[in-house]
C-alpha cells in the first residue's frame, strides 16, 4: 500500500486515535497517490500509524479507517463497522421495524464522512467525503443486507462535498423507490418524512430525547416552538398535555407537514398556530405585543458555519436567548439549543447567560442537553459532539 508521511512531531493526535489528519501535518506523499486512495500513514521516521483515505484537496487530508495495519479496508470492513453500529442501537432499544434512528454517525461510529439515518425500512445515506464515496458500492451492499431494509436512498446534496471535489448527488442507491412519505414512530408519537425533499435526511433525529423531555414537561403549558421545522417538539408537547402551541418557521412546506403531524397524532389543530415568519422578527413582534409562554424551545439551524461567522453567530444566539427569556412567564422553561460544532458548551452557557441578563431575568440551568444516544461521540474525536442545549428557568 502507498504511504504518506507526517511532518516530525505531528503524530500526536493519531496516537490519541483522532481520525483526522490535517493538511498542515502532512510531510511527504508518495508518487502515484490519488485523492480517495487508501494509504498507510506513517510518522516522519516511517513508522506505521494508521490506515486512512487520502484527499489532496480537503483541509482534512486523511480520514482514518483503522489503526491496525493488518485490517483490510473492503466490503467486510464496512460490514463489520455497520454491524457494530446496529448492535449499539439495539443495545439501547433504538432499533425497531417502525422506528427511526441514526444508524451511522460518521466519526462517532468509526466511518468518517458517512451518515446514515433509518426511517422504518428505509435508509438514507449522506456521503460527505471522498473516502466513503470511493467505497460507496461496498457500503450500500452492507446496508442492503441489514434485516428489514427495503431501500437505501442517497441525500448527498451537501455543500461540504465540494471541499473534496465532489458534486451533489441524490437518488435511489438500492431497493425499491421510497414512497413520497415514510411513516415512523418516535416514543408514542407518529411522524412522516419525505426523504427526497426534507432537510438533511428528512427529520432531525438528534432531538429525539429532548423532544421526549419537552413532552414530559409540557402539561398545561402554552408552548412556543421556534424553528419548529415539521413540528416534532410540538407533537411531543401536545401529547404531553400542553394547553397550546405556537410554531414559528420560515418554511411553508415544513409547517404544512407540522399540521399533518397533528392529524396523524389525533391532536386538534385548534390549539396549534403555525406562523410562517422569520423567527427573530416574529419574536420581537411578540415581545412588543407582550405575549407570554410557559415553555419556549429555540432550535435554530447552524448559526455558525465556519470561523468567519463566529461573531455574527454568537450575536444571533444571544439575541435568541434574550427574546426567549423575555417571552417567558415567571418560572417558565426555556430549552435553548445550538447545533454549531464550533460553539463550545462553555461559550453557549455564557451566551445564554448574556441573553438572560439582557432580558432582565435571573436564569437557572436545570439540565444540560445534547444529541441523542444514537449520535454517539467518539472520545477520541470530540468534534463529533455538536448539538448542545440548556434547559433553563427564570425568576
Ligand atoms: N426543532 C426542529 C428542527 C429545527 S431545524 C425539529 O425538532 O424537527 C431548523 C429550522 O429552522 C428549519 O425548519 C428551517 O426552516 C428554520 N429556519 C431557518 N432560518 C429561519 C428563520 N430565520 N426564521 C424561522 N425559521 C427559520
PDB file of C-alpha atoms in Angstrom, residues 110-297:
ATOM      1  CA  UNK A 110     -15.816   4.961  13.091  1.00  0.00           C
ATOM      2  CA  UNK A 111     -16.806   5.675   9.483  1.00  0.00           C
ATOM      3  CA  UNK A 112     -15.630   9.220   8.929  1.00  0.00           C
ATOM      4  CA  UNK A 113     -17.701  11.012   6.316  1.00  0.00           C
ATOM      5  CA  UNK A 114     -20.744   8.728   6.392  1.00  0.00           C
ATOM      6  CA  UNK A 115     -24.133   9.500   7.900  1.00  0.00           C
ATOM      7  CA  UNK A 116     -26.987   7.014   7.646  1.00  0.00           C
ATOM      8  CA  UNK A 117     -30.451   7.525   9.105  1.00  0.00           C
ATOM      9  CA  UNK A 118     -33.042   4.788   9.323  1.00  0.00           C
ATOM     10  CA  UNK A 119     -36.727   5.565   8.904  1.00  0.00           C
ATOM     11  CA  UNK A 120     -38.622   2.298   9.349  1.00  0.00           C
ATOM     12  CA  UNK A 121     -37.467   0.170   6.383  1.00  0.00           C
ATOM     13  CA  UNK A 122     -35.686   2.987   4.539  1.00  0.00           C
ATOM     14  CA  UNK A 123     -32.078   4.028   4.979  1.00  0.00           C
ATOM     15  CA  UNK A 124     -30.976   7.491   3.919  1.00  0.00           C
ATOM     16  CA  UNK A 125     -27.254   7.970   3.409  1.00  0.00           C
ATOM     17  CA  UNK A 126     -25.044  11.041   3.139  1.00  0.00           C
ATOM     18  CA  UNK A 127     -21.564  10.538   1.728  1.00  0.00           C
ATOM     19  CA  UNK A 128     -19.621  13.635   2.685  1.00  0.00           C
ATOM     20  CA  UNK A 129     -16.038  12.645   1.875  1.00  0.00           C
ATOM     21  CA  UNK A 130     -14.108  11.091  -0.947  1.00  0.00           C
ATOM     22  CA  UNK A 131     -13.071   8.151   1.216  1.00  0.00           C
ATOM     23  CA  UNK A 132     -16.628   6.894   1.721  1.00  0.00           C
ATOM     24  CA  UNK A 133     -17.556   7.892  -1.839  1.00  0.00           C
ATOM     25  CA  UNK A 134     -14.887   5.502  -3.123  1.00  0.00           C
ATOM     26  CA  UNK A 135     -16.388   2.632  -1.113  1.00  0.00           C
ATOM     27  CA  UNK A 136     -19.993   3.558  -1.883  1.00  0.00           C
ATOM     28  CA  UNK A 137     -20.900   0.262  -3.535  1.00  0.00           C
ATOM     29  CA  UNK A 138     -19.407  -1.787  -0.668  1.00  0.00           C
ATOM     30  CA  UNK A 139     -21.175   0.384   1.915  1.00  0.00           C
ATOM     31  CA  UNK A 140     -24.509   0.205   0.089  1.00  0.00           C
ATOM     32  CA  UNK A 141     -24.161  -3.575  -0.239  1.00  0.00           C
ATOM     33  CA  UNK A 142     -23.511  -3.880   3.512  1.00  0.00           C
ATOM     34  CA  UNK A 143     -26.507  -1.646   4.316  1.00  0.00           C
ATOM     35  CA  UNK A 144     -28.777  -3.554   1.953  1.00  0.00           C
ATOM     36  CA  UNK A 145     -28.046  -6.815   3.787  1.00  0.00           C
ATOM     37  CA  UNK A 146     -29.408  -5.488   7.103  1.00  0.00           C
ATOM     38  CA  UNK A 147     -32.623  -7.119   8.292  1.00  0.00           C
ATOM     39  CA  UNK A 148     -35.804  -5.424   7.154  1.00  0.00           C
ATOM     40  CA  UNK A 149     -34.188  -2.848   4.875  1.00  0.00           C
ATOM     41  CA  UNK A 150     -36.101  -2.232   1.646  1.00  0.00           C
ATOM     42  CA  UNK A 151     -34.493   0.946   0.395  1.00  0.00           C
ATOM     43  CA  UNK A 152     -31.151   2.710   0.503  1.00  0.00           C
ATOM     44  CA  UNK A 153     -31.561   6.306  -0.675  1.00  0.00           C
ATOM     45  CA  UNK A 154     -28.841   8.917  -1.141  1.00  0.00           C
ATOM     46  CA  UNK A 155     -29.037  12.515   0.072  1.00  0.00           C
ATOM     47  CA  UNK A 156     -25.520  13.711  -0.621  1.00  0.00           C
ATOM     48  CA  UNK A 157     -26.777  17.200  -1.518  1.00  0.00           C
ATOM     49  CA  UNK A 158     -24.243  18.806   0.745  1.00  0.00           C
ATOM     50  CA  UNK A 159     -22.048  21.820   0.123  1.00  0.00           C
ATOM     51  CA  UNK A 160     -19.155  20.316   2.098  1.00  0.00           C
ATOM     52  CA  UNK A 161     -18.609  17.762  -0.679  1.00  0.00           C
ATOM     53  CA  UNK A 162     -17.037  20.456  -2.822  1.00  0.00           C
ATOM     54  CA  UNK A 163     -14.011  20.553  -0.480  1.00  0.00           C
ATOM     55  CA  UNK A 164     -13.362  17.018  -1.654  1.00  0.00           C
ATOM     56  CA  UNK A 165     -14.012  17.819  -5.292  1.00  0.00           C
ATOM     57  CA  UNK A 166     -17.395  16.085  -5.243  1.00  0.00           C
ATOM     58  CA  UNK A 167     -20.685  17.312  -6.681  1.00  0.00           C
ATOM     59  CA  UNK A 168     -24.100  16.833  -5.090  1.00  0.00           C
ATOM     60  CA  UNK A 169     -25.847  13.510  -5.571  1.00  0.00           C
ATOM     61  CA  UNK A 170     -29.284  12.234  -4.648  1.00  0.00           C
ATOM     62  CA  UNK A 171     -31.428   9.265  -5.596  1.00  0.00           C
ATOM     63  CA  UNK A 172     -32.074   5.600  -5.109  1.00  0.00           C
ATOM     64  CA  UNK A 173     -28.963   3.539  -4.339  1.00  0.00           C
ATOM     65  CA  UNK A 174     -30.586   0.184  -3.747  1.00  0.00           C
ATOM     66  CA  UNK A 175     -34.010  -1.472  -3.411  1.00  0.00           C
ATOM     67  CA  UNK A 176     -37.413  -0.004  -4.082  1.00  0.00           C
ATOM     68  CA  UNK A 177     -38.158   3.690  -4.640  1.00  0.00           C
ATOM     69  CA  UNK A 178     -39.339   5.125  -1.313  1.00  0.00           C
ATOM     70  CA  UNK A 179     -42.951   6.325  -1.090  1.00  0.00           C
ATOM     71  CA  UNK A 180     -43.484  10.082  -1.010  1.00  0.00           C
ATOM     72  CA  UNK A 181     -43.932   9.959   2.750  1.00  0.00           C
ATOM     73  CA  UNK A 182     -42.491   7.335   5.063  1.00  0.00           C
ATOM     74  CA  UNK A 183     -44.298   6.761   8.362  1.00  0.00           C
ATOM     75  CA  UNK A 184     -42.356   6.112  11.525  1.00  0.00           C
ATOM     76  CA  UNK A 185     -42.799   6.220  15.274  1.00  0.00           C
ATOM     77  CA  UNK A 186     -40.825   8.020  17.960  1.00  0.00           C
ATOM     78  CA  UNK A 187     -41.856   7.169  21.505  1.00  0.00           C
ATOM     79  CA  UNK A 188     -45.657   7.345  21.299  1.00  0.00           C
ATOM     80  CA  UNK A 189     -45.622   9.952  18.510  1.00  0.00           C
ATOM     81  CA  UNK A 190     -46.171   9.282  14.829  1.00  0.00           C
ATOM     82  CA  UNK A 191     -44.281  11.188  12.178  1.00  0.00           C
ATOM     83  CA  UNK A 192     -43.747  11.195   8.442  1.00  0.00           C
ATOM     84  CA  UNK A 193     -40.670  12.033   6.481  1.00  0.00           C
ATOM     85  CA  UNK A 194     -40.076  12.960   2.877  1.00  0.00           C
ATOM     86  CA  UNK A 195     -36.599  11.599   2.293  1.00  0.00           C
ATOM     87  CA  UNK A 196     -36.327  13.209  -1.155  1.00  0.00           C
ATOM     88  CA  UNK A 197     -37.178  16.772  -0.168  1.00  0.00           C
ATOM     89  CA  UNK A 198     -36.864  17.061   3.629  1.00  0.00           C
ATOM     90  CA  UNK A 199     -33.968  18.920   5.256  1.00  0.00           C
ATOM     91  CA  UNK A 200     -30.799  16.833   5.592  1.00  0.00           C
ATOM     92  CA  UNK A 201     -32.069  13.244   5.537  1.00  0.00           C
ATOM     93  CA  UNK A 202     -35.615  14.457   6.274  1.00  0.00           C
ATOM     94  CA  UNK A 203     -36.014  14.639  10.062  1.00  0.00           C
ATOM     95  CA  UNK A 204     -33.950  15.908  12.995  1.00  0.00           C
ATOM     96  CA  UNK A 205     -33.403  12.645  14.804  1.00  0.00           C
ATOM     97  CA  UNK A 206     -30.769  14.181  17.065  1.00  0.00           C
ATOM     98  CA  UNK A 207     -33.505  15.909  19.103  1.00  0.00           C
ATOM     99  CA  UNK A 208     -35.405  12.748  19.966  1.00  0.00           C
ATOM    100  CA  UNK A 209     -34.523  12.668  23.671  1.00  0.00           C
ATOM    101  CA  UNK A 210     -35.072  16.410  24.024  1.00  0.00           C
ATOM    102  CA  UNK A 211     -38.482  16.132  22.349  1.00  0.00           C
ATOM    103  CA  UNK A 212     -39.287  13.449  24.916  1.00  0.00           C
ATOM    104  CA  UNK A 213     -38.149  15.727  27.749  1.00  0.00           C
ATOM    105  CA  UNK A 214     -40.170  18.660  26.375  1.00  0.00           C
ATOM    106  CA  UNK A 215     -43.252  16.434  26.229  1.00  0.00           C
ATOM    107  CA  UNK A 216     -42.744  15.356  29.823  1.00  0.00           C
ATOM    108  CA  UNK A 217     -42.645  18.997  30.954  1.00  0.00           C
ATOM    109  CA  UNK A 218     -45.449  20.377  28.798  1.00  0.00           C
ATOM    110  CA  UNK A 219     -48.632  19.550  30.718  1.00  0.00           C
ATOM    111  CA  UNK A 220     -50.918  22.580  30.967  1.00  0.00           C
ATOM    112  CA  UNK A 221     -48.367  24.868  29.343  1.00  0.00           C
ATOM    113  CA  UNK A 222     -48.507  27.356  26.493  1.00  0.00           C
ATOM    114  CA  UNK A 223     -45.548  26.440  24.281  1.00  0.00           C
ATOM    115  CA  UNK A 224     -43.580  28.465  21.744  1.00  0.00           C
ATOM    116  CA  UNK A 225     -41.696  26.196  19.343  1.00  0.00           C
ATOM    117  CA  UNK A 226     -39.256  28.412  17.453  1.00  0.00           C
ATOM    118  CA  UNK A 227     -37.623  26.931  14.328  1.00  0.00           C
ATOM    119  CA  UNK A 228     -40.234  24.216  14.548  1.00  0.00           C
ATOM    120  CA  UNK A 229     -39.496  22.508  11.197  1.00  0.00           C
ATOM    121  CA  UNK A 230     -42.196  19.808  10.903  1.00  0.00           C
ATOM    122  CA  UNK A 231     -43.305  20.288  14.499  1.00  0.00           C
ATOM    123  CA  UNK A 232     -41.600  17.400  16.236  1.00  0.00           C
ATOM    124  CA  UNK A 233     -41.395  19.211  19.576  1.00  0.00           C
ATOM    125  CA  UNK A 234     -44.997  20.395  19.165  1.00  0.00           C
ATOM    126  CA  UNK A 235     -46.420  16.917  18.731  1.00  0.00           C
ATOM    127  CA  UNK A 236     -44.499  15.700  21.730  1.00  0.00           C
ATOM    128  CA  UNK A 237     -45.675  18.679  23.831  1.00  0.00           C
ATOM    129  CA  UNK A 238     -49.305  18.354  22.773  1.00  0.00           C
ATOM    130  CA  UNK A 239     -49.214  14.644  23.568  1.00  0.00           C
ATOM    131  CA  UNK A 240     -47.744  15.609  26.907  1.00  0.00           C
ATOM    132  CA  UNK A 241     -50.822  17.743  27.628  1.00  0.00           C
ATOM    133  CA  UNK A 242     -49.727  21.209  26.511  1.00  0.00           C
ATOM    134  CA  UNK A 243     -52.537  23.765  26.548  1.00  0.00           C
ATOM    135  CA  UNK A 244     -51.498  25.339  23.231  1.00  0.00           C
ATOM    136  CA  UNK A 245     -48.505  25.533  20.906  1.00  0.00           C
ATOM    137  CA  UNK A 246     -47.259  28.220  18.539  1.00  0.00           C
ATOM    138  CA  UNK A 247     -44.854  27.071  15.820  1.00  0.00           C
ATOM    139  CA  UNK A 248     -42.582  29.529  14.044  1.00  0.00           C
ATOM    140  CA  UNK A 249     -40.667  28.510  10.928  1.00  0.00           C
ATOM    141  CA  UNK A 250     -39.736  30.220   7.683  1.00  0.00           C
ATOM    142  CA  UNK A 251     -40.533  27.128   5.620  1.00  0.00           C
ATOM    143  CA  UNK A 252     -44.098  26.755   4.366  1.00  0.00           C
ATOM    144  CA  UNK A 253     -43.628  23.078   3.492  1.00  0.00           C
ATOM    145  CA  UNK A 254     -42.276  22.327   6.958  1.00  0.00           C
ATOM    146  CA  UNK A 255     -45.301  23.968   8.596  1.00  0.00           C
ATOM    147  CA  UNK A 256     -47.691  22.141   6.262  1.00  0.00           C
ATOM    148  CA  UNK A 257     -46.145  18.889   7.394  1.00  0.00           C
ATOM    149  CA  UNK A 258     -46.352  20.078  11.014  1.00  0.00           C
ATOM    150  CA  UNK A 259     -50.139  20.280  10.519  1.00  0.00           C
ATOM    151  CA  UNK A 260     -50.225  16.793   9.052  1.00  0.00           C
ATOM    152  CA  UNK A 261     -48.294  15.558  12.065  1.00  0.00           C
ATOM    153  CA  UNK A 262     -51.043  16.876  14.325  1.00  0.00           C
ATOM    154  CA  UNK A 263     -53.686  14.982  12.350  1.00  0.00           C
ATOM    155  CA  UNK A 264     -51.612  11.852  12.399  1.00  0.00           C
ATOM    156  CA  UNK A 265     -51.451  12.056  16.188  1.00  0.00           C
ATOM    157  CA  UNK A 266     -55.151  12.946  16.606  1.00  0.00           C
ATOM    158  CA  UNK A 267     -54.342  16.373  18.002  1.00  0.00           C
ATOM    159  CA  UNK A 268     -56.827  19.147  17.340  1.00  0.00           C
ATOM    160  CA  UNK A 269     -55.318  21.843  15.123  1.00  0.00           C
ATOM    161  CA  UNK A 270     -57.353  24.456  17.051  1.00  0.00           C
ATOM    162  CA  UNK A 271     -54.767  24.624  19.762  1.00  0.00           C
ATOM    163  CA  UNK A 272     -51.762  24.925  17.459  1.00  0.00           C
ATOM    164  CA  UNK A 273     -50.828  28.049  15.485  1.00  0.00           C
ATOM    165  CA  UNK A 274     -48.358  27.969  12.633  1.00  0.00           C
ATOM    166  CA  UNK A 275     -46.550  31.193  11.850  1.00  0.00           C
ATOM    167  CA  UNK A 276     -44.527  31.255   8.656  1.00  0.00           C
ATOM    168  CA  UNK A 277     -42.155  34.067   9.522  1.00  0.00           C
ATOM    169  CA  UNK A 278     -38.607  34.976  10.291  1.00  0.00           C
ATOM    170  CA  UNK A 279     -38.143  33.807  13.856  1.00  0.00           C
ATOM    171  CA  UNK A 280     -36.220  36.855  15.019  1.00  0.00           C
ATOM    172  CA  UNK A 281     -38.791  39.346  13.686  1.00  0.00           C
ATOM    173  CA  UNK A 282     -41.699  37.285  14.883  1.00  0.00           C
ATOM    174  CA  UNK A 283     -40.348  37.004  18.427  1.00  0.00           C
ATOM    175  CA  UNK A 284     -39.631  40.737  18.512  1.00  0.00           C
ATOM    176  CA  UNK A 285     -43.234  41.402  17.489  1.00  0.00           C
ATOM    177  CA  UNK A 286     -44.498  39.016  20.154  1.00  0.00           C
ATOM    178  CA  UNK A 287     -42.438  40.859  22.723  1.00  0.00           C
ATOM    179  CA  UNK A 288     -43.976  44.186  21.701  1.00  0.00           C
ATOM    180  CA  UNK A 289     -47.401  42.602  21.991  1.00  0.00           C
ATOM    181  CA  UNK A 290     -46.471  41.350  25.456  1.00  0.00           C
ATOM    182  CA  UNK A 291     -47.123  37.727  24.600  1.00  0.00           C
ATOM    183  CA  UNK A 292     -46.047  35.190  27.216  1.00  0.00           C
ATOM    184  CA  UNK A 293     -45.353  31.481  27.181  1.00  0.00           C
ATOM    185  CA  UNK A 294     -44.619  28.801  29.762  1.00  0.00           C
ATOM    186  CA  UNK A 295     -42.178  26.835  27.631  1.00  0.00           C
ATOM    187  CA  UNK A 296     -40.044  28.261  24.841  1.00  0.00           C
ATOM    188  CA  UNK A 297     -37.979  25.997  22.571  1.00  0.00           C
TER     189      UNK A 297
END
